[in-house]
Structure formats: structure tokens, C-alpha cells
Amino acid sequence: MTEILAVFRSRSQAIDCLQRLKTLKIAASLVNTPREANIGCGLSVRFAQTAAMKVKSVIAHANYSAFYGYMTVSGR
């Protein structure tokens, strides 16, 4: 299963994003940002690729200043 990470430089904004997604009943979780993101330590929001359009819309409308970008992760 392919999943996507929304990478944040701010832990509080990552948590806020997760809460917004949960309110909209979009399955997501907080994970440590992988080293491959090259932004230091932080939190990312993990979600299924099938929810990508909804999640991207939520993030765009929230206008997070610490949003870094998206990473695709395959399998588990």
C-alpha cells in the first residue's frame, strides 16, 4: 500500500493538521519525519494515497507556514 507523508517543520502545526483530518473523518497518523526529508527532526502526517486530494485541500486551506512538502512511502 502506498502512503504519503505531509512533512512539517513545526510539531504543533503537524498536530493541528492531524486534528483537522480526524474531524473530517480522514484516517491519518503522526509519525517521525524520516531522515530522507533532510529537515531535521519533526513530525509528519501519514495518510493513504487514496485520501491525497482531501488532505492536500485541507493543508492548502490551512495555509501552514511550516509545511515543507509531501513524501511518498511504499509498503511497510
PDB file of C-alpha atoms in Angstrom:
ATOM      1  CA  MET A   1       0.000   0.000   0.000  1.00  0.00           C
ATOM      2  CA  THR A   2       1.351   3.406  -0.923  1.00  0.00           C
ATOM      3  CA  GLU A   3       1.110   6.102   1.695  1.00  0.00           C
ATOM      4  CA  ILE A   4       2.043   9.763   1.702  1.00  0.00           C
ATOM      5  CA  LEU A   5       3.671  11.882   4.371  1.00  0.00           C
ATOM      6  CA  ALA A   6       2.848  15.547   4.802  1.00  0.00           C
ATOM      7  CA  VAL A   7       6.109  16.894   6.219  1.00  0.00           C
ATOM      8  CA  PHE A   8       6.087  19.791   8.691  1.00  0.00           C
ATOM      9  CA  ARG A   9       8.900  21.788  10.303  1.00  0.00           C
ATOM     10  CA  SER A  10       6.597  22.543  13.249  1.00  0.00           C
ATOM     11  CA  ARG A  11       5.358  19.851  15.596  1.00  0.00           C
ATOM     12  CA  SER A  12       2.360  21.979  16.631  1.00  0.00           C
ATOM     13  CA  GLN A  13       1.258  22.506  13.024  1.00  0.00           C
ATOM     14  CA  ALA A  14       1.569  18.768  12.304  1.00  0.00           C
ATOM     15  CA  ILE A  15      -0.631  18.043  15.321  1.00  0.00           C
ATOM     16  CA  ASP A  16      -3.141  20.697  14.236  1.00  0.00           C
ATOM     17  CA  CYS A  17      -3.270  19.167  10.756  1.00  0.00           C
ATOM     18  CA  LEU A  18      -3.917  15.713  12.202  1.00  0.00           C
ATOM     19  CA  GLN A  19      -6.766  17.071  14.328  1.00  0.00           C
ATOM     20  CA  ARG A  20      -8.357  18.743  11.303  1.00  0.00           C
ATOM     21  CA  LEU A  21      -8.147  15.498   9.330  1.00  0.00           C
ATOM     22  CA  LYS A  22      -9.638  13.466  12.187  1.00  0.00           C
ATOM     23  CA  THR A  23     -12.517  15.967  12.423  1.00  0.00           C
ATOM     24  CA  LEU A  24     -13.225  15.288   8.745  1.00  0.00           C
ATOM     25  CA  LYS A  25     -13.009  11.513   9.376  1.00  0.00           C
ATOM     26  CA  ILE A  26      -9.866  11.162   7.229  1.00  0.00           C
ATOM     27  CA  ALA A  27      -7.652   8.354   8.510  1.00  0.00           C
ATOM     28  CA  ALA A  28      -4.197   9.707   9.344  1.00  0.00           C
ATOM     29  CA  SER A  29      -1.476   9.357  11.964  1.00  0.00           C
ATOM     30  CA  LEU A  30       1.552  11.222  13.272  1.00  0.00           C
ATOM     31  CA  VAL A  31       4.974   9.732  12.553  1.00  0.00           C
ATOM     32  CA  ASN A  32       8.530  10.890  12.987  1.00  0.00           C
ATOM     33  CA  THR A  33       9.777  12.616   9.867  1.00  0.00           C
ATOM     34  CA  PRO A  34      12.264  10.356   8.072  1.00  0.00           C
ATOM     35  CA  ARG A  35      15.865  11.495   7.702  1.00  0.00           C
ATOM     36  CA  GLU A  36      15.437  11.418   3.925  1.00  0.00           C
ATOM     37  CA  ALA A  37      13.351  14.584   4.215  1.00  0.00           C
ATOM     38  CA  ASN A  38      16.508  16.484   5.235  1.00  0.00           C
ATOM     39  CA  ILE A  39      14.734  18.881   7.594  1.00  0.00           C
ATOM     40  CA  GLY A  40      15.975  17.619  10.950  1.00  0.00           C
ATOM     41  CA  CYS A  41      13.671  16.109  13.496  1.00  0.00           C
ATOM     42  CA  GLY A  42       9.989  16.752  13.229  1.00  0.00           C
ATOM     43  CA  LEU A  43       6.612  15.173  12.794  1.00  0.00           C
ATOM     44  CA  SER A  44       4.804  14.212   9.646  1.00  0.00           C
ATOM     45  CA  VAL A  45       1.208  13.255   8.999  1.00  0.00           C
ATOM     46  CA  ARG A  46       0.865   9.847   7.310  1.00  0.00           C
ATOM     47  CA  PHE A  47      -2.196   9.095   5.191  1.00  0.00           C
ATOM     48  CA  ALA A  48      -3.307   6.766   2.417  1.00  0.00           C
ATOM     49  CA  GLN A  49      -2.730   7.801  -1.175  1.00  0.00           C
ATOM     50  CA  THR A  50      -6.477   7.438  -1.742  1.00  0.00           C
ATOM     51  CA  ALA A  51      -7.072  10.398   0.609  1.00  0.00           C
ATOM     52  CA  ALA A  52      -4.440  12.623  -1.015  1.00  0.00           C
ATOM     53  CA  MET A  53      -6.787  15.088  -2.701  1.00  0.00           C
ATOM     54  CA  LYS A  54      -8.767  15.701   0.510  1.00  0.00           C
ATOM     55  CA  VAL A  55      -5.636  16.055   2.637  1.00  0.00           C
ATOM     56  CA  LYS A  56      -3.959  18.410   0.173  1.00  0.00           C
ATOM     57  CA  SER A  57      -7.085  20.566   0.170  1.00  0.00           C
ATOM     58  CA  VAL A  58      -7.116  20.741   3.986  1.00  0.00           C
ATOM     59  CA  ILE A  59      -3.427  21.691   4.084  1.00  0.00           C
ATOM     60  CA  ALA A  60      -3.807  24.306   1.349  1.00  0.00           C
ATOM     61  CA  HIS A  61      -6.749  25.965   3.099  1.00  0.00           C
ATOM     62  CA  ALA A  62      -4.996  25.946   6.488  1.00  0.00           C
ATOM     63  CA  ASN A  63      -2.039  27.835   4.985  1.00  0.00           C
ATOM     64  CA  TYR A  64       0.548  26.274   7.328  1.00  0.00           C
ATOM     65  CA  SER A  65       3.739  28.329   7.398  1.00  0.00           C
ATOM     66  CA  ALA A  66       5.828  25.313   8.454  1.00  0.00           C
ATOM     67  CA  PHE A  67       4.523  22.889   5.823  1.00  0.00           C
ATOM     68  CA  TYR A  68       7.515  21.508   3.918  1.00  0.00           C
ATOM     69  CA  GLY A  69       6.009  19.179   1.302  1.00  0.00           C
ATOM     70  CA  TYR A  70       4.960  15.612   0.561  1.00  0.00           C
ATOM     71  CA  MET A  71       6.891  12.342   0.524  1.00  0.00           C
ATOM     72  CA  THR A  72       5.640   9.052  -0.866  1.00  0.00           C
ATOM     73  CA  VAL A  73       6.396   5.898   1.114  1.00  0.00           C
ATOM     74  CA  SER A  74       5.782   2.442  -0.306  1.00  0.00           C
ATOM     75  CA  GLY A  75       4.907  -0.706   1.573  1.00  0.00           C
ATOM     76  CA  ARG A  76       5.511  -1.496   5.190  1.00  0.00           C
TER      77      ARG A  76
END
